[in-house]
PDB file of C-alpha atoms in Angstrom:
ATOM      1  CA  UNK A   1       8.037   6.534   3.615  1.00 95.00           C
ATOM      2  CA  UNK A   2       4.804   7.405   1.654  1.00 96.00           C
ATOM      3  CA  UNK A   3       1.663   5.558   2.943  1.00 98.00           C
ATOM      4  CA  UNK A   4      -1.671   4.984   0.478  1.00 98.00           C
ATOM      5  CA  UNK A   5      -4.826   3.306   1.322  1.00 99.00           C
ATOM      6  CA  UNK A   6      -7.272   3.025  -1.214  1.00 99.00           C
ATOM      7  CA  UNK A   7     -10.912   3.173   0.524  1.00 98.00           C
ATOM      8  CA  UNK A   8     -14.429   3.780  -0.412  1.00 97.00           C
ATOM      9  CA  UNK A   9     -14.743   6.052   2.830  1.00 97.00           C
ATOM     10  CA  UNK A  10     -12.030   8.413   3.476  1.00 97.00           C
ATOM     11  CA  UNK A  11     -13.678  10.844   5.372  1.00 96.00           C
ATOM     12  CA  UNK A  12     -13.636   7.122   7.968  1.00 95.00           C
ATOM     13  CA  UNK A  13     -10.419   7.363   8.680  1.00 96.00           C
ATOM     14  CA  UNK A  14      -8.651  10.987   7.540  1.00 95.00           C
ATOM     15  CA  UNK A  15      -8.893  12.524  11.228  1.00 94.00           C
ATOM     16  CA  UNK A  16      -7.176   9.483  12.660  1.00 94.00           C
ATOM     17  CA  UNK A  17      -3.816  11.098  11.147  1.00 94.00           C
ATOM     18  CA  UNK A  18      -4.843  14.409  11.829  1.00 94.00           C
ATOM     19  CA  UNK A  19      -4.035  13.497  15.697  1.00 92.00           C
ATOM     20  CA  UNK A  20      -1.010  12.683  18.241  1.00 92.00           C
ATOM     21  CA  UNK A  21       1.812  10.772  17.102  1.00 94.00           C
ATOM     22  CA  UNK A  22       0.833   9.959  13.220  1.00 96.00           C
ATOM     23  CA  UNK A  23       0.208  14.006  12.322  1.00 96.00           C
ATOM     24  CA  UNK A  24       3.240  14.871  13.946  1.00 95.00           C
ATOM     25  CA  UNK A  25       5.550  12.587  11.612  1.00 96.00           C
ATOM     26  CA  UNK A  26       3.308  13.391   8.589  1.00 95.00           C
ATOM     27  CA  UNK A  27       4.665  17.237   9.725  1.00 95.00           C
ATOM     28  CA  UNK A  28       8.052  16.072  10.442  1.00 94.00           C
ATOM     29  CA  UNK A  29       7.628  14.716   6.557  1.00 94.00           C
ATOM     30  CA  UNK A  30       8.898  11.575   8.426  1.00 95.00           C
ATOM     31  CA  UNK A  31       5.740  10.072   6.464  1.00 96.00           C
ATOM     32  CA  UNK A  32       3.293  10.850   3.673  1.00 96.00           C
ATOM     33  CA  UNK A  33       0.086   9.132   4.091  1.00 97.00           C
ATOM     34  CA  UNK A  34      -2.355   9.388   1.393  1.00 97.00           C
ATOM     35  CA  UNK A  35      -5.728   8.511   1.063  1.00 98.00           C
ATOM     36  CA  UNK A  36      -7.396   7.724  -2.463  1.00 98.00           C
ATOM     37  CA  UNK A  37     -11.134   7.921  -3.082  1.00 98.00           C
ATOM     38  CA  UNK A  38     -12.188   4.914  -4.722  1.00 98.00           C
ATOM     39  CA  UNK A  39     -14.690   6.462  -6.195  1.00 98.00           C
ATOM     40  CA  UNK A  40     -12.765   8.569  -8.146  1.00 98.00           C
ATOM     41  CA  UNK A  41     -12.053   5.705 -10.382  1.00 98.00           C
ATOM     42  CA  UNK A  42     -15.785   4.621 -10.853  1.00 98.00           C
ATOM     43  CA  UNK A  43     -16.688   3.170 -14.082  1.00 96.00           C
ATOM     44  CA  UNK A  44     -19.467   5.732 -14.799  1.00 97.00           C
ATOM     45  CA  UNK A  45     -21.010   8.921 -13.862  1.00 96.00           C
ATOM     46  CA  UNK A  46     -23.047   7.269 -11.176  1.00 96.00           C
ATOM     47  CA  UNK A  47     -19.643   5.982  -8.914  1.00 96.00           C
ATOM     48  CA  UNK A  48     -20.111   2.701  -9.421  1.00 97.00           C
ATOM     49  CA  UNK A  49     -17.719   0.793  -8.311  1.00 97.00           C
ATOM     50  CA  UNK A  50     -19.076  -3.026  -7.520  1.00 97.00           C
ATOM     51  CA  UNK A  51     -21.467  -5.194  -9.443  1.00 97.00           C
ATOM     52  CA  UNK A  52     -23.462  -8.636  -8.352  1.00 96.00           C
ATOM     53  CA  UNK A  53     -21.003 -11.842  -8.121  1.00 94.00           C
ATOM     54  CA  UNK A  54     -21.032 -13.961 -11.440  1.00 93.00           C
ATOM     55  CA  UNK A  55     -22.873 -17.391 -10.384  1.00 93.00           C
ATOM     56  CA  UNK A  56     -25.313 -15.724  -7.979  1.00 92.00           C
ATOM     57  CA  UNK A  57     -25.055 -14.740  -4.418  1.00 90.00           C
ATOM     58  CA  UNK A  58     -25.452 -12.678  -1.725  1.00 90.00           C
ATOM     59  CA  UNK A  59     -24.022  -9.034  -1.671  1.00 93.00           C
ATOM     60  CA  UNK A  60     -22.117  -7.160  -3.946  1.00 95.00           C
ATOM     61  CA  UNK A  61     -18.522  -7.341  -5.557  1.00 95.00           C
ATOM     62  CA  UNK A  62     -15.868  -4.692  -5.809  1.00 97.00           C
ATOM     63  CA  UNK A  63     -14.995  -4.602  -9.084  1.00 97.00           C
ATOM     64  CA  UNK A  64     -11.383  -5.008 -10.499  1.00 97.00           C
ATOM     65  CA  UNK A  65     -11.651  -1.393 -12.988  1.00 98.00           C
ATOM     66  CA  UNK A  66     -11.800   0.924 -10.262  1.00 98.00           C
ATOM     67  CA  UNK A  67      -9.209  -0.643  -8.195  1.00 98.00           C
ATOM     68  CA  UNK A  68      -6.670  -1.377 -10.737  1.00 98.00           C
ATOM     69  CA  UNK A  69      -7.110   2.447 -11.712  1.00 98.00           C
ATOM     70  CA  UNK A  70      -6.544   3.495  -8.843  1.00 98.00           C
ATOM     71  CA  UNK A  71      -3.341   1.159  -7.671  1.00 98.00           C
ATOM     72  CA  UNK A  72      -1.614   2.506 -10.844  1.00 97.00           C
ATOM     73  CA  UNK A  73      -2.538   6.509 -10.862  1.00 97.00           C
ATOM     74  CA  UNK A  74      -1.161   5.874  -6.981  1.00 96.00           C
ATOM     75  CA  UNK A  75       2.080   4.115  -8.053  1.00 95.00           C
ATOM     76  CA  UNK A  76       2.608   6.959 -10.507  1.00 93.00           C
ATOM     77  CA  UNK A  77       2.471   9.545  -8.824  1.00 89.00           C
ATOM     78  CA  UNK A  78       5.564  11.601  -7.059  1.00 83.00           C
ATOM     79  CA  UNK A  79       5.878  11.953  -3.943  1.00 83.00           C
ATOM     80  CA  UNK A  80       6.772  14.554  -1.074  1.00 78.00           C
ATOM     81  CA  UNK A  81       8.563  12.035   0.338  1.00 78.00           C
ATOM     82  CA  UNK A  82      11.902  10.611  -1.165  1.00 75.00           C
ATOM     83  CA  UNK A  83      11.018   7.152  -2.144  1.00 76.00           C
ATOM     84  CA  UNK A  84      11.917   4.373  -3.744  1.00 72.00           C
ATOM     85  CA  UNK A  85       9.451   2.622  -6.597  1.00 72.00           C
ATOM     86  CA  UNK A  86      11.206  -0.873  -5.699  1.00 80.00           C
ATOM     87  CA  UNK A  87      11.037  -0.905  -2.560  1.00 93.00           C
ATOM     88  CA  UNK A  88       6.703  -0.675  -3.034  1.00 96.00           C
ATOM     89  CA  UNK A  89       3.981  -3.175  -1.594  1.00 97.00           C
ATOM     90  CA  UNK A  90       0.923  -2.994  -2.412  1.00 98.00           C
ATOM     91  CA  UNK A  91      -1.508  -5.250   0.467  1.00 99.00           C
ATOM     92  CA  UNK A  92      -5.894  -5.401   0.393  1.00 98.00           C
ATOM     93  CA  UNK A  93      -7.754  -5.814   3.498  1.00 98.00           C
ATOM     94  CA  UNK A  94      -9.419  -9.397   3.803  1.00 95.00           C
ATOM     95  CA  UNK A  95     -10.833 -11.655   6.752  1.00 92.00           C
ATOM     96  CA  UNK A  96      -8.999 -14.319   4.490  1.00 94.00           C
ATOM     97  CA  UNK A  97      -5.273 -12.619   4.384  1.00 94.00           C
ATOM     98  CA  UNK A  98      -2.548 -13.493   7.017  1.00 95.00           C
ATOM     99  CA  UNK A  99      -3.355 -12.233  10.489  1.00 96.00           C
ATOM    100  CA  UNK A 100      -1.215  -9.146  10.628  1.00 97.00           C
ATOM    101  CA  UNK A 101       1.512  -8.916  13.946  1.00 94.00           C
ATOM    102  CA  UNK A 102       4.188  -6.873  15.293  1.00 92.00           C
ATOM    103  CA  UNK A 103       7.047  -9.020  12.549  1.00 92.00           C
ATOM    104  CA  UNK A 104       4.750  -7.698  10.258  1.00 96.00           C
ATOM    105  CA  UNK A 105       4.687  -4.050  11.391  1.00 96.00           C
ATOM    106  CA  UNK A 106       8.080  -3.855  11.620  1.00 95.00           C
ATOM    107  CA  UNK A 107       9.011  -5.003   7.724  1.00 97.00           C
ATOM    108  CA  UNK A 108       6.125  -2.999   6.185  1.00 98.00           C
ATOM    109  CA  UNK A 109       7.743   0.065   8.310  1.00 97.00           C
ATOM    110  CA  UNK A 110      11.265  -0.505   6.215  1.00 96.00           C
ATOM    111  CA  UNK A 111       9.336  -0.494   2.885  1.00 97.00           C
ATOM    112  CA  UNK A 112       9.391   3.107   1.069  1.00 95.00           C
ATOM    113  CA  UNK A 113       5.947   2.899  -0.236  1.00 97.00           C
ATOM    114  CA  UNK A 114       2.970   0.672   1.090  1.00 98.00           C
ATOM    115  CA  UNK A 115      -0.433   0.199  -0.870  1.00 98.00           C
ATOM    116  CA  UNK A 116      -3.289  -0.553   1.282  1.00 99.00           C
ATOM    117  CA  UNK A 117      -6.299  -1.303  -0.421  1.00 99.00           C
ATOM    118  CA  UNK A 118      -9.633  -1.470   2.156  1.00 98.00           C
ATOM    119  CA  UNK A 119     -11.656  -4.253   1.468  1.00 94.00           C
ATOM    120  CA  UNK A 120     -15.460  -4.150   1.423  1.00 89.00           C
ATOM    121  CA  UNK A 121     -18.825  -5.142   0.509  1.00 85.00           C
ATOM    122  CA  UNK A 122     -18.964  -8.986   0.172  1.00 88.00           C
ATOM    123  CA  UNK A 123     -15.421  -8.746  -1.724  1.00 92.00           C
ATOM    124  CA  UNK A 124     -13.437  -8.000  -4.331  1.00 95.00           C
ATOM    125  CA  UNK A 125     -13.063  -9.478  -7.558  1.00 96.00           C
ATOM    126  CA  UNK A 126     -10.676 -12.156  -7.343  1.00 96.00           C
ATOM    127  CA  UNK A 127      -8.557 -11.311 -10.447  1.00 96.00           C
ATOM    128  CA  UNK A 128      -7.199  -8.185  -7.931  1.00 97.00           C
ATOM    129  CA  UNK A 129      -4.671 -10.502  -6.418  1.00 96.00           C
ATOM    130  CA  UNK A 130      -3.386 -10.842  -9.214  1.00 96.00           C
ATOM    131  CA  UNK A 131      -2.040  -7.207  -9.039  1.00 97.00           C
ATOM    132  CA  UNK A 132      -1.576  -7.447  -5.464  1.00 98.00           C
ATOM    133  CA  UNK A 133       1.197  -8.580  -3.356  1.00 98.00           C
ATOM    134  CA  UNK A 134      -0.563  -9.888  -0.067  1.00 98.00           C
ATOM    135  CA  UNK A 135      -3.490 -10.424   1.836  1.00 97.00           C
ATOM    136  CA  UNK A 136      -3.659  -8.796   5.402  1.00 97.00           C
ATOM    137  CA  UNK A 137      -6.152 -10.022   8.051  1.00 96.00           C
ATOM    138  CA  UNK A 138      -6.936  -8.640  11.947  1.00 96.00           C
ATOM    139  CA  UNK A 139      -8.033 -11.982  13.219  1.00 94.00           C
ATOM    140  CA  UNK A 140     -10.480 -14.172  12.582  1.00 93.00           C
ATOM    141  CA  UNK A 141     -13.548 -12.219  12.587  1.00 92.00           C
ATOM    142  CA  UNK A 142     -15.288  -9.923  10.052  1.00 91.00           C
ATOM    143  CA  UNK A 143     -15.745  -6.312  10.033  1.00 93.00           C
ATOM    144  CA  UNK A 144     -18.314  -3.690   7.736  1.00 91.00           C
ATOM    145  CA  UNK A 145     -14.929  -2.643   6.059  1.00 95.00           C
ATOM    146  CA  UNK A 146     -10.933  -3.177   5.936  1.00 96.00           C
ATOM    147  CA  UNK A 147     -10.562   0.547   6.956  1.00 97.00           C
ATOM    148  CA  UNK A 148     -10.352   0.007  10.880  1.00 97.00           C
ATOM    149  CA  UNK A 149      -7.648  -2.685   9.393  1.00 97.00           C
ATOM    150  CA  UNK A 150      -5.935  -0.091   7.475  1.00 98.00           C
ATOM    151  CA  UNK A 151      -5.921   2.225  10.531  1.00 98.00           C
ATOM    152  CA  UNK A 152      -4.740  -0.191  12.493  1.00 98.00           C
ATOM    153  CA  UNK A 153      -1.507  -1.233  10.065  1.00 98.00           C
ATOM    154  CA  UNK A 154      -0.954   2.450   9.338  1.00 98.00           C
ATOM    155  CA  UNK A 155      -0.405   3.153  13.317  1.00 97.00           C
ATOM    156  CA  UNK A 156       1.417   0.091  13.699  1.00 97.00           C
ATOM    157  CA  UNK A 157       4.159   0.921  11.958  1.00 97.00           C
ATOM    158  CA  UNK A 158       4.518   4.349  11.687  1.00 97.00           C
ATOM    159  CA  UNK A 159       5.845   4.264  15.056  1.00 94.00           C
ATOM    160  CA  UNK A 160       8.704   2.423  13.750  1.00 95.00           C
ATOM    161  CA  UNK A 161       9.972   4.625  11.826  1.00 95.00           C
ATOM    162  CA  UNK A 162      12.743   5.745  13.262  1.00 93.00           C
ATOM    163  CA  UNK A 163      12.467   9.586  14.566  1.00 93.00           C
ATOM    164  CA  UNK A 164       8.821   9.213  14.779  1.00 95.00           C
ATOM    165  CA  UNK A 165       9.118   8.186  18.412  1.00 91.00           C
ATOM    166  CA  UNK A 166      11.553  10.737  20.894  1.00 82.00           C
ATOM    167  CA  UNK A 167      12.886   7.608  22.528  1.00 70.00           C
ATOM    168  CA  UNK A 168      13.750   4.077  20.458  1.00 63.00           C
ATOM    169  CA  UNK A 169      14.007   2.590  23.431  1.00 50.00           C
ATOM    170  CA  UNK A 170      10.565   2.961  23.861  1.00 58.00           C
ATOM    171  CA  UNK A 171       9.882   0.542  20.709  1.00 62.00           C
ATOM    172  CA  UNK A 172      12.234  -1.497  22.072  1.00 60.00           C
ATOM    173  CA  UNK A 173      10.834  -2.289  25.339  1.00 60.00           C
ATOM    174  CA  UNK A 174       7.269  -2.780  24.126  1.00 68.00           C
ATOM    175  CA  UNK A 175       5.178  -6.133  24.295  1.00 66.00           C
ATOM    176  CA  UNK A 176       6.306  -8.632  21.547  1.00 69.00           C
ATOM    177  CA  UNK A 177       9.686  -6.703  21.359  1.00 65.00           C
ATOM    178  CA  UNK A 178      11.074  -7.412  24.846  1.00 52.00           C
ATOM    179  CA  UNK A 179      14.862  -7.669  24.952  1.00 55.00           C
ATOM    180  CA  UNK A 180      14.036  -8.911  21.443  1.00 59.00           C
ATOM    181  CA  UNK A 181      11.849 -11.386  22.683  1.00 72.00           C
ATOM    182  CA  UNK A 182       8.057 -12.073  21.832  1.00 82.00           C
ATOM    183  CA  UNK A 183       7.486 -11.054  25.316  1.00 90.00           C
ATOM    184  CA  UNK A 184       4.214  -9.301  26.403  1.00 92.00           C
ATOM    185  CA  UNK A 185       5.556  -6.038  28.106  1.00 91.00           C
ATOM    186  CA  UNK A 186       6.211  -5.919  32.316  1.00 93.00           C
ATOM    187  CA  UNK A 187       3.934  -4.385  34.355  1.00 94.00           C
ATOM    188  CA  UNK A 188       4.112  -0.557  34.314  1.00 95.00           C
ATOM    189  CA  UNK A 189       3.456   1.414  37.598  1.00 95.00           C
ATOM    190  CA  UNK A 190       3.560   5.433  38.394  1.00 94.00           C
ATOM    191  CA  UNK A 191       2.820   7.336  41.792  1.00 94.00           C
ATOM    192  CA  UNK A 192       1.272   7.330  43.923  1.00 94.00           C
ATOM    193  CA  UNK A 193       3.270   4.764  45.501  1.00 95.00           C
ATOM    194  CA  UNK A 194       0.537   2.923  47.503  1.00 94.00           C
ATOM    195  CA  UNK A 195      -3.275   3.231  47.048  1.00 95.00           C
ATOM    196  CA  UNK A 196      -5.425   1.592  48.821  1.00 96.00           C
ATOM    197  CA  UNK A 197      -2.823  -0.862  49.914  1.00 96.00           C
ATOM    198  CA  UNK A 198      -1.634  -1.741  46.645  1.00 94.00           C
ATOM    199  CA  UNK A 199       2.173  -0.674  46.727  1.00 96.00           C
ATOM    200  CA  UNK A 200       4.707  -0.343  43.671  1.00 95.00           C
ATOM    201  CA  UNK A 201       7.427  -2.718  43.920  1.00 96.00           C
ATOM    202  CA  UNK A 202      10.112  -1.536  46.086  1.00 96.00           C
ATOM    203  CA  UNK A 203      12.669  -2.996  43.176  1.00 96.00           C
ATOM    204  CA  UNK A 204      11.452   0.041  41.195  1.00 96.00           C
ATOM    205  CA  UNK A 205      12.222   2.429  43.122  1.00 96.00           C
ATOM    206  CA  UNK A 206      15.522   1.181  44.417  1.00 96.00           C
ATOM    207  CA  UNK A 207      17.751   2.813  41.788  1.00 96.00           C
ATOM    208  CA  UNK A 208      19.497  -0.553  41.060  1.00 97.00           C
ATOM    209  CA  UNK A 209      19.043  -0.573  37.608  1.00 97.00           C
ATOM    210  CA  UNK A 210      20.303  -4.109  37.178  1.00 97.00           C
ATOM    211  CA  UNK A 211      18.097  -5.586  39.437  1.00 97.00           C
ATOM    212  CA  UNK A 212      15.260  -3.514  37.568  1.00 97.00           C
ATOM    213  CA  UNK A 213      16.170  -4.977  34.802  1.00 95.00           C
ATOM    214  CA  UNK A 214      15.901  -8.293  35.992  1.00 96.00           C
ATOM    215  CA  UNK A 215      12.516  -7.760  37.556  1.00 96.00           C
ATOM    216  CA  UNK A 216      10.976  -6.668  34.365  1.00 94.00           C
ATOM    217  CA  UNK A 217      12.241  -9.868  32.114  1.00 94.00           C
ATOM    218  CA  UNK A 218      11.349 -12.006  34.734  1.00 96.00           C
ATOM    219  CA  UNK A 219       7.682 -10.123  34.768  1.00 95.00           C
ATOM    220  CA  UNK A 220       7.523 -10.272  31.358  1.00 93.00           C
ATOM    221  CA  UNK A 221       7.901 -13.850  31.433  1.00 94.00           C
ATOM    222  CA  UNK A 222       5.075 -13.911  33.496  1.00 96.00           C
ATOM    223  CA  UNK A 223       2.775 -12.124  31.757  1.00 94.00           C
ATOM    224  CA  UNK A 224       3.405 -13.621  28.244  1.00 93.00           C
ATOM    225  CA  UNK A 225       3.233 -17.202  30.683  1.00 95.00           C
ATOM    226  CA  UNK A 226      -0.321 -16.095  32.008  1.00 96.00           C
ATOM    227  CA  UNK A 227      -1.921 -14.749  28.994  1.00 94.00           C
ATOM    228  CA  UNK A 228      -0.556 -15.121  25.937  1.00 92.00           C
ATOM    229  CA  UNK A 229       1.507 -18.985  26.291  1.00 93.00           C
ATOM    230  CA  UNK A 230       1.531 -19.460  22.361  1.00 90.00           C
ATOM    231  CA  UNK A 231       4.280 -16.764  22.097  1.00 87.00           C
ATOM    232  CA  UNK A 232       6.380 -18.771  23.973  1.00 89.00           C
ATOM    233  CA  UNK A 233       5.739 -21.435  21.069  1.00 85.00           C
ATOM    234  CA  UNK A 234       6.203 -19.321  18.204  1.00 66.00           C
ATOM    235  CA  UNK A 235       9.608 -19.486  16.906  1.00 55.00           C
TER     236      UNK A 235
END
């Protein structure tokens, strides 16, 4: 799978996948992830790359030059990755996308090339959805930039894919992917087995691995129950 976000800031958000999990699938050439300078596709010497907003306003407006430049120098370019040009999506930042989730995560992780293009400034120009496929949101707040949101997508899935993990059971047994259930994930506990009178469960240390079972989907009820009841809505 090759990875590309589109940003005005790349030095933001290149040592995230210079760490843990994401550098060692980038090595594994599991995944490419690159990261495109907008800038580089600036209409002038100067790297401009946004203008005021037609009608008056506040802020300033990405323009749609730069950013179609760089979605199709992007799309053109091979890869070190085997891909596939269908199978492509290309998504922007924005507080007004979708509100991106684990269903999410796990269909971008089956594409073979994702576009993400970092929203900033007071937005784009609108005629850029017209060359994009979808809007992607973090929740209903704003942020300086989409490039935390980018981040967050890029680690999201990349963990999907298989081999990137040692153990798919791991992404199986996570919150919103219990049993495949949208269950928030059981309570976890290590050693020491008491401190300060707070024990472990004696079920997990039993060695009855059906009756561990058990304790973990009923937990996980309990948790999702407790804190996060609309998942027990969502069909």
């Amino acid at each position: 799978m090759k990875i590309s976000i589109i940003t005005l800031f790349p030095k933001m958000i290149k040592g995230f996948f210079e760490e843990s999990i994401i550098k060692r699938a980038v090595e594994k050439k599991l995944v490419e992830i690159e990261i495109v300078n907008l800038r580089d596709f600036a209409i002038d010497d100067y790297g401009t790359v946004d203008d005021r907003p037609y009608g008056g306003g506040t802020g300033m407006i990405l323009r749609i030059e730069p950013i179609y430049k760089a979605i199709e120098k992007v799309k053109s370019q091979k890869s070190k990755v085997k891909i596939s040009s269908k199978n492509l999506k290309v998504v922007i930042t924005s507080p007004k996308g979708k509100t991106f989730n684990q269903k999410k995560a796990v269909e971008y992780s089956k594409l073979d090339h994702l576009i993400i293009i970092a929203g900033h400034y007071e937005d784009v120009d609108a005629r850029v959805l017209d060359f994009v496929d979808e809007e992607v949101s973090m929740g209903d707040f704003i942020m300086t930039g989409g490039e935390i949101t980018a981040v967050a997508i890029v680690d999201s899935l990349v963990r999907l894919i298989p081999g990137v993990l040692k153990k798919d059971e791991a992404v199986r047994q996570e919150s919103f992917n219990i049993n495949n259930k949208k269950l928030l994930e059981y309570p976890q506990y290590t050693r020491p087995e008491s401190f300060k009178g707070l024990k472990v469960p004696k079920v997990l240390m039993s060695g009855d691995h059906k009756k561990i079972e058990d304790w973990r989907l009923k937990k996980a009820l309990e948790e999702t129950r407790k804190k996060r009841p609309d998942l027990l809505l969502d069909k």
